[in-house]
Amino acid sequence: MSDKPLSIPTATISRLVTYLRILTNLERSGINRTSSDHLAEEAQVSAFQVRKDLAYFGRFGTRGMGYTVLTLRRELQRILGLNRRWSVVIVGMGRLGQALANYRGYSESNLYDFDIKGLIDVDPDKVGSSIHGLTVQHVGDLEGLSRAASVDMGFITVPVEKAQEAADALVKAGVKGILNFAPTVLEVPDDVAVEQVDFLAGMKRLAFYILNPHLKDLKDDDA
Ligand code: NAD
């Protein structure tokens, strides 16, 4: 029987991304070894939480000796899939879609590479226009584009009432991950992952924490 976990908390994955950033910074500073105590301090969680998060994926480091920064950084990169190139398409080239298409921070040398391969819209005034060297294509061309560019992920930046339609088009085109900026829950097959991005939800949480400063934003699972 496999000893791989059947499910992993989303918060653990978010923390792995944080640990990877900390390790990358340590490596850049020429530091070769670290400990769960140090990772915990930097990530503002407990050392127990760091060990618990890593334990989902195997045994790392040596008891009492900590971790080799380079090895753990590479392991986390491999676990997160951030050691390869990911092809991305943006569906909806309005204000937000254009801002995302113009963003230049999707790659980091020796780390991840999210490559924007296609821009999609339905508006005849936008289809055919060019943003950062990419031509906006009609949603009808999404399947062909996805096949040609082996698209892995799609951003949804269409009006909320069109978001499910955009998701259906991405699924039909074989895309396996959707970053949904539209404020709605999407229905997708089990083998398609959806991540929701909502800055207004962040503002609402912030309003709560400003009004309740005594309630600490606990970052540990069980704290
Ligand atoms: P916008 O109206 O400027 O742009 C929407 C674009 O989608 C238009 O170019 C339109 O032609 C295109 N479109 C419509 N139907 C389409 C379809 N079926 N396929 C492809 N393209 C289609 O809107 P915006 O201000 O850029 O906002 C886009 C979305 O992002 C909205 O749902 C908005 O609520 C959301 N939003 C989210 C956040 C966040 O933090 N998550 C922030 C801002 C906006």
Short mmCIF file of C-alpha atoms in Angstrom, two decimals, residues 20 77 81-86 105-114:
data_model
loop_
_atom_site.label_atom_id
_atom_site.label_comp_id
_atom_site.label_asym_id
_atom_site.label_seq_id
_atom_site.Cartn_x
_atom_site.Cartn_y
_atom_site.Cartn_z
CA LEU A 20 10.59 27.84 -0.64
CA GLN A 77 10.63 23.03 -5.88
CA GLY A 81 6.22 21.56 -9.58
CA LEU A 82 8.22 24.78 -9.65
CA ASN A 83 11.17 23.27 -11.45
CA ARG A 84 9.60 23.33 -14.89
CA ARG A 85 7.85 25.60 -17.35
CA TRP A 86 4.06 26.06 -17.18
CA GLY A 105 7.20 38.72 -12.86
CA TYR A 106 6.03 35.23 -13.88
CA SER A 107 9.51 33.68 -14.04
CA GLU A 108 12.48 33.45 -11.76
CA SER A 109 15.72 32.01 -13.07
CA ASN A 110 16.46 28.52 -11.75
CA LEU A 111 13.00 28.49 -10.20
CA TYR A 112 9.56 28.55 -11.75
CA ASP A 113 8.57 29.75 -15.17
CA PHE A 114 4.95 30.60 -15.91
#
